[in-house]
Amino acid sequence: MIIKYGCVSLRAIEEKDFELLFYLINAPEIENATVGWNFPVSHVAHKQWMENFRNSFNSIKFMVELINSNTIGMVMLENIDWKNRTAEFGCKMSASPKDRIKGDMLDAIRGMLKYAFDELGMECVHGAVLENNIFSRKISKQAGFIEEGILRKRIYKEGTYKNVIAVSILKEEFVEEKGRSKRHC
Amino acid sequence: MQSIEVLKKLEKIFREVFDDDSITINRNTTPYDIEEWDSFEHVNLFMAIEQEFGIRFSLEETTKIKSIGEIVDILEKEKMMKENLKGS
C-alpha cells in the first residue's frame, strides 16, 4: 500500500530512484549530518543492492514522493521488534528548494509514524540524531519525538566523538496534524 | 563593512525569507530562536544571502553554519579578502 500523508506519498523503491539513492549513500554532507556510516559505494554494488532489496520483517524503506511528482528522499523503519513493538526511524533527504514543498519532510516523518502505529501496530518508534544537527532535532520535535537523553561521544565523525540524542515517540503521543494538506499542499 | 551593517542587511533578508517583519536577530541567534528556520528555509536563506552580498558559500559552510555570528564572520572575512585583493 502506498502511504499518503499531507503533500507526500511514501512508495516502494523503484529503478528510477537509483541516482538519488546513490547520492544519499555516498554524499559526505549527508553522512556527516547523520549517525550512520558507509564505505564508499560503487555503481555496481549499488545496482546489486537495488536489485536485491526487498522490504522485510525487520526493515522497511520507502521513497518520499511529493504531490508535484518530485522524489526528495527516503524514510525507514529498521530493527523492527515485533515482540516489543518497537522500531527505529531514520530518514535521508536531498533536493533543491525549487523541487520541494515546505513541510514535506515533516509530512514524510508523520506519514511513516502513522503507518508504524496504525498499520504495523508499533507501540514505540525511536531514533537517534547527532547533538549538533539542529535541523534534525527541530524536525523530530515537531513530529512529536521526545528527547530521552544524551549518548555521550557515541559517534566518531570528522575527527571528533559526537554526542547523540536518543529520541522516541509512543503511539499515545502521536498526534496527526489535521488539515495540514489544505494549508500547505 | 561593520558587523552592525551586516546584521541589518541579514535581518532584512530574514524578514523577507520568513515573511515576518517582527524578526530581530543578533550574533547569537540560531535556528532554535526562529521557529520557521528549518533545513528548507536554511537553503533559501543562503541563496538570498549569496545574492545580496555577491558571494558563494561552500556546501560545507551552508551545512555547518548554525548561528548568525558564524554567517557574519564569513561575510566579513570575504569582504576583507576582496579589499586585500583590490589593494595588492
Coordinates of C-alpha atoms in Angstrom, one line a residue:
Chain A
M1 CA 0.0 0.0 0.0
I2 CA 1.3 3.5 -0.8
I3 CA 1.0 5.7 2.2
K4 CA -0.3 9.2 1.6
Y5 CA 0.1 11.9 4.2
G6 CA -0.2 15.7 3.6
C7 CA 1.8 16.5 0.5
V8 CA 3.7 13.3 0.3
S9 CA 3.4 9.7 -0.9
L10 CA 5.6 7.0 0.7
R11 CA 6.1 4.4 -2.0
A12 CA 8.4 1.5 -2.8
I13 CA 11.9 1.9 -4.2
E14 CA 11.9 1.9 -8.0
E15 CA 14.6 1.7 -10.6
K16 CA 14.2 5.4 -11.3
D17 CA 15.4 6.2 -7.7
F18 CA 18.9 4.8 -8.5
E19 CA 20.7 8.1 -8.8
L20 CA 19.1 9.7 -5.8
L21 CA 19.8 6.7 -3.6
F22 CA 23.3 6.5 -4.9
Y23 CA 23.8 10.1 -3.9
L24 CA 22.2 9.7 -0.5
I25 CA 24.5 6.8 0.4
N26 CA 27.7 8.5 -0.8
A27 CA 27.3 12.2 0.0
P28 CA 29.7 13.3 2.7
E29 CA 27.4 16.2 3.9
I30 CA 24.6 13.7 4.5
E31 CA 26.8 11.1 6.3
N32 CA 28.3 13.9 8.4
A33 CA 24.9 15.0 9.5
T34 CA 23.6 11.6 10.4
V35 CA 24.6 8.8 12.8
G36 CA 25.1 6.1 10.2
W37 CA 28.2 5.5 8.1
N38 CA 29.2 3.6 4.9
F39 CA 32.3 2.8 3.0
P40 CA 32.1 4.4 -0.5
V41 CA 29.5 2.5 -2.5
S42 CA 30.2 1.8 -6.2
H43 CA 27.7 1.9 -9.0
V44 CA 28.0 -1.9 -9.4
A45 CA 27.5 -2.5 -5.7
H46 CA 24.6 -0.1 -5.6
K47 CA 22.9 -1.7 -8.6
Q48 CA 23.2 -5.1 -6.9
W49 CA 21.7 -3.7 -3.7
M50 CA 18.8 -2.2 -5.6
E51 CA 18.2 -5.4 -7.5
N52 CA 18.2 -7.5 -4.3
F53 CA 16.4 -5.0 -1.9
R54 CA 13.1 -6.1 -0.6
N55 CA 11.2 -4.6 2.4
S56 CA 11.4 -7.3 5.1
F57 CA 10.0 -8.0 8.5
N58 CA 12.7 -6.0 10.3
S59 CA 13.5 -3.3 7.7
I60 CA 11.2 -1.1 5.7
K61 CA 12.4 1.7 3.3
F62 CA 10.0 4.0 1.4
M63 CA 10.8 6.7 -1.1
V64 CA 9.3 10.2 -0.3
E65 CA 7.5 11.4 -3.4
L66 CA 5.7 14.8 -3.4
I67 CA 2.4 15.7 -5.0
N68 CA 4.5 17.6 -7.5
S69 CA 6.0 14.2 -8.5
N70 CA 9.5 15.1 -7.3
T71 CA 11.2 12.4 -5.1
I72 CA 13.2 14.0 -2.4
G73 CA 14.4 11.2 -0.2
M74 CA 13.8 8.1 1.8
V75 CA 12.2 7.2 5.2
M76 CA 13.0 4.0 7.0
L77 CA 11.9 1.8 9.9
E78 CA 14.8 -0.5 10.9
N79 CA 15.3 -3.0 13.6
I80 CA 11.6 -3.7 13.9
D81 CA 11.0 -5.7 17.1
W82 CA 7.6 -7.5 16.7
K83 CA 7.5 -8.8 20.3
N84 CA 8.2 -5.5 22.0
R85 CA 6.5 -3.5 19.2
T86 CA 9.4 -1.0 18.6
A87 CA 11.1 0.2 15.5
E88 CA 13.9 2.6 14.7
F89 CA 13.1 5.5 12.5
G90 CA 15.5 7.0 10.0
C91 CA 15.4 9.4 7.0
K92 CA 17.6 10.9 4.4
M93 CA 16.7 13.7 2.1
S94 CA 18.3 15.8 -0.7
A95 CA 16.6 18.1 -3.1
S96 CA 16.8 21.8 -4.1
P97 CA 14.2 24.1 -2.6
K98 CA 12.6 24.6 -6.1
D99 CA 11.7 20.9 -6.2
R100 CA 10.4 20.8 -2.6
I101 CA 7.2 21.8 -0.8
K102 CA 7.6 23.5 2.6
G103 CA 6.9 20.9 5.3
D104 CA 7.4 18.0 3.0
M105 CA 9.8 16.1 5.3
L106 CA 7.6 16.7 8.3
D107 CA 4.8 15.1 6.4
A108 CA 7.0 12.2 5.4
I109 CA 8.0 11.6 9.1
R110 CA 4.4 11.8 10.3
G111 CA 3.3 9.6 7.4
M112 CA 5.8 6.9 8.4
L113 CA 4.8 7.2 12.1
K114 CA 1.1 6.9 11.3
Y115 CA 2.0 3.7 9.3
A116 CA 4.1 2.4 12.1
F117 CA 1.4 3.0 14.8
D118 CA -1.9 2.5 12.9
E119 CA -0.9 -0.3 10.4
L120 CA 2.1 -2.2 11.9
G121 CA 0.8 -1.9 15.5
M122 CA 4.1 -0.4 16.9
E123 CA 4.0 0.9 20.4
C124 CA 7.2 3.0 20.3
V125 CA 9.3 4.4 17.4
H126 CA 12.7 5.5 18.4
G127 CA 15.7 7.2 16.7
A128 CA 19.0 8.9 17.1
V129 CA 20.2 12.3 16.0
L130 CA 23.5 14.0 16.3
E131 CA 23.5 16.6 19.1
N132 CA 24.9 19.2 16.7
N133 CA 22.4 18.6 14.0
I134 CA 20.0 21.4 14.9
F135 CA 17.6 20.9 12.0
S136 CA 17.2 17.1 12.7
R137 CA 16.5 17.9 16.3
K138 CA 13.9 20.6 15.4
I139 CA 12.0 18.4 12.9
S140 CA 12.0 15.4 15.2
K141 CA 10.5 17.6 18.0
Q142 CA 7.9 19.0 15.5
A143 CA 7.0 15.4 14.6
G144 CA 6.4 14.6 18.3
F145 CA 9.6 12.8 19.2
I146 CA 10.7 13.3 22.8
E147 CA 14.4 13.6 23.6
E148 CA 15.2 10.8 26.0
G149 CA 18.8 11.5 26.8
I150 CA 22.3 12.0 25.6
L151 CA 24.5 9.1 24.4
R152 CA 27.9 10.6 25.2
K153 CA 30.6 10.6 22.5
R154 CA 28.9 7.7 20.7
I155 CA 29.7 8.5 17.1
Y156 CA 33.1 9.3 15.6
K157 CA 33.0 11.6 12.6
E158 CA 35.3 14.2 11.2
G159 CA 37.9 13.6 13.8
T160 CA 35.8 14.0 16.9
Y161 CA 33.5 11.9 19.0
K162 CA 30.0 13.4 18.9
N163 CA 27.1 13.1 21.3
V164 CA 24.0 11.5 20.1
I165 CA 20.4 12.4 21.3
A166 CA 18.2 9.4 21.7
V167 CA 14.6 10.2 20.8
S168 CA 11.3 8.3 20.8
I169 CA 7.6 8.7 20.4
L170 CA 4.9 6.4 21.8
K171 CA 1.7 5.6 20.0
E172 CA -0.3 7.5 22.5
E173 CA 1.8 10.6 21.9
F174 CA 1.4 10.6 18.1
V175 CA -1.0 13.4 17.1
E176 CA -1.8 13.9 13.4
E177 CA -1.8 17.5 12.2
K178 CA -5.3 17.7 10.9
G179 CA -5.9 19.9 7.9
R180 CA -2.3 20.3 7.1
S181 CA -2.9 19.3 3.5
K182 CA -5.3 22.2 3.0
R183 CA -2.8 24.7 4.4
H184 CA 0.4 23.6 2.6
C185 CA -0.4 21.5 -0.4
Chain B
M1 CA 31.5 46.8 6.3
Q2 CA 30.9 46.8 10.1
S3 CA 29.2 43.9 11.9
I4 CA 26.2 46.1 12.7
E5 CA 25.7 46.9 9.0
V6 CA 26.0 43.3 8.0
L7 CA 23.5 42.3 10.7
K8 CA 21.0 44.9 9.5
K9 CA 21.2 43.5 6.0
L10 CA 20.9 40.0 7.3
E11 CA 17.9 41.0 9.3
K12 CA 16.2 42.4 6.2
I13 CA 16.9 39.1 4.4
F14 CA 15.5 37.0 7.3
R15 CA 12.3 39.2 7.4
E16 CA 11.9 38.7 3.6
V17 CA 12.6 34.9 3.6
F18 CA 10.3 34.2 6.6
D19 CA 7.8 36.9 5.5
D20 CA 7.8 38.2 9.1
D21 CA 8.7 41.9 9.9
S22 CA 8.9 41.2 13.6
I23 CA 12.0 39.1 13.3
T24 CA 15.1 40.6 15.1
I25 CA 18.5 38.9 15.0
N26 CA 21.9 39.2 16.7
R27 CA 25.1 37.3 16.5
N28 CA 23.8 34.6 18.9
T29 CA 20.6 33.9 17.0
T30 CA 20.3 30.3 16.0
P31 CA 17.6 28.2 14.3
Y32 CA 16.3 27.4 17.7
D33 CA 15.2 31.0 18.1
I34 CA 13.2 31.2 14.8
E35 CA 10.6 28.5 14.6
E36 CA 10.3 28.6 10.8
W37 CA 14.1 28.3 10.3
D38 CA 14.3 24.7 9.1
S39 CA 16.5 22.9 6.6
F40 CA 14.3 24.0 3.8
E41 CA 14.4 27.7 4.7
H42 CA 18.1 27.4 5.5
V43 CA 18.8 26.8 1.8
N44 CA 16.6 29.7 0.8
L45 CA 18.3 31.9 3.3
F46 CA 21.8 31.2 2.0
M47 CA 20.6 31.7 -1.6
A48 CA 19.3 35.2 -0.6
I49 CA 22.4 36.0 1.3
E50 CA 24.6 35.0 -1.6
Q51 CA 22.6 37.2 -3.9
E52 CA 22.7 40.2 -1.5
F53 CA 26.4 40.0 -0.7
G54 CA 27.7 38.7 -4.0
I55 CA 29.5 35.7 -2.6
R56 CA 29.2 31.9 -2.8
F57 CA 29.1 29.7 0.3
S58 CA 30.6 26.3 0.0
L59 CA 28.3 23.3 0.6
E60 CA 30.3 22.6 3.8
E61 CA 29.7 26.1 5.1
T62 CA 26.0 26.1 4.5
T63 CA 25.6 22.8 6.3
K64 CA 27.8 23.7 9.2
I65 CA 26.8 27.3 9.9
K66 CA 24.4 27.2 12.9
S67 CA 24.3 30.9 14.1
I68 CA 24.1 34.4 12.7
G69 CA 27.5 35.2 14.2
E70 CA 29.1 32.5 12.0
I71 CA 27.5 34.0 8.9
V72 CA 28.7 37.5 9.8
D73 CA 32.2 36.2 10.4
I74 CA 32.3 34.6 6.9
L75 CA 30.8 37.7 5.2
E76 CA 33.4 40.0 6.9
K77 CA 36.3 37.6 6.1
E78 CA 35.1 37.6 2.5
K79 CA 34.9 41.4 2.5
M80 CA 38.5 41.7 3.9
M81 CA 39.8 39.3 1.3
K82 CA 38.2 41.3 -1.5
E83 CA 39.7 44.6 -0.1
N84 CA 43.1 43.0 0.2
L85 CA 42.9 41.8 -3.4
K86 CA 42.0 45.3 -4.5
G87 CA 44.9 46.8 -2.6
S88 CA 47.5 44.5 -3.9

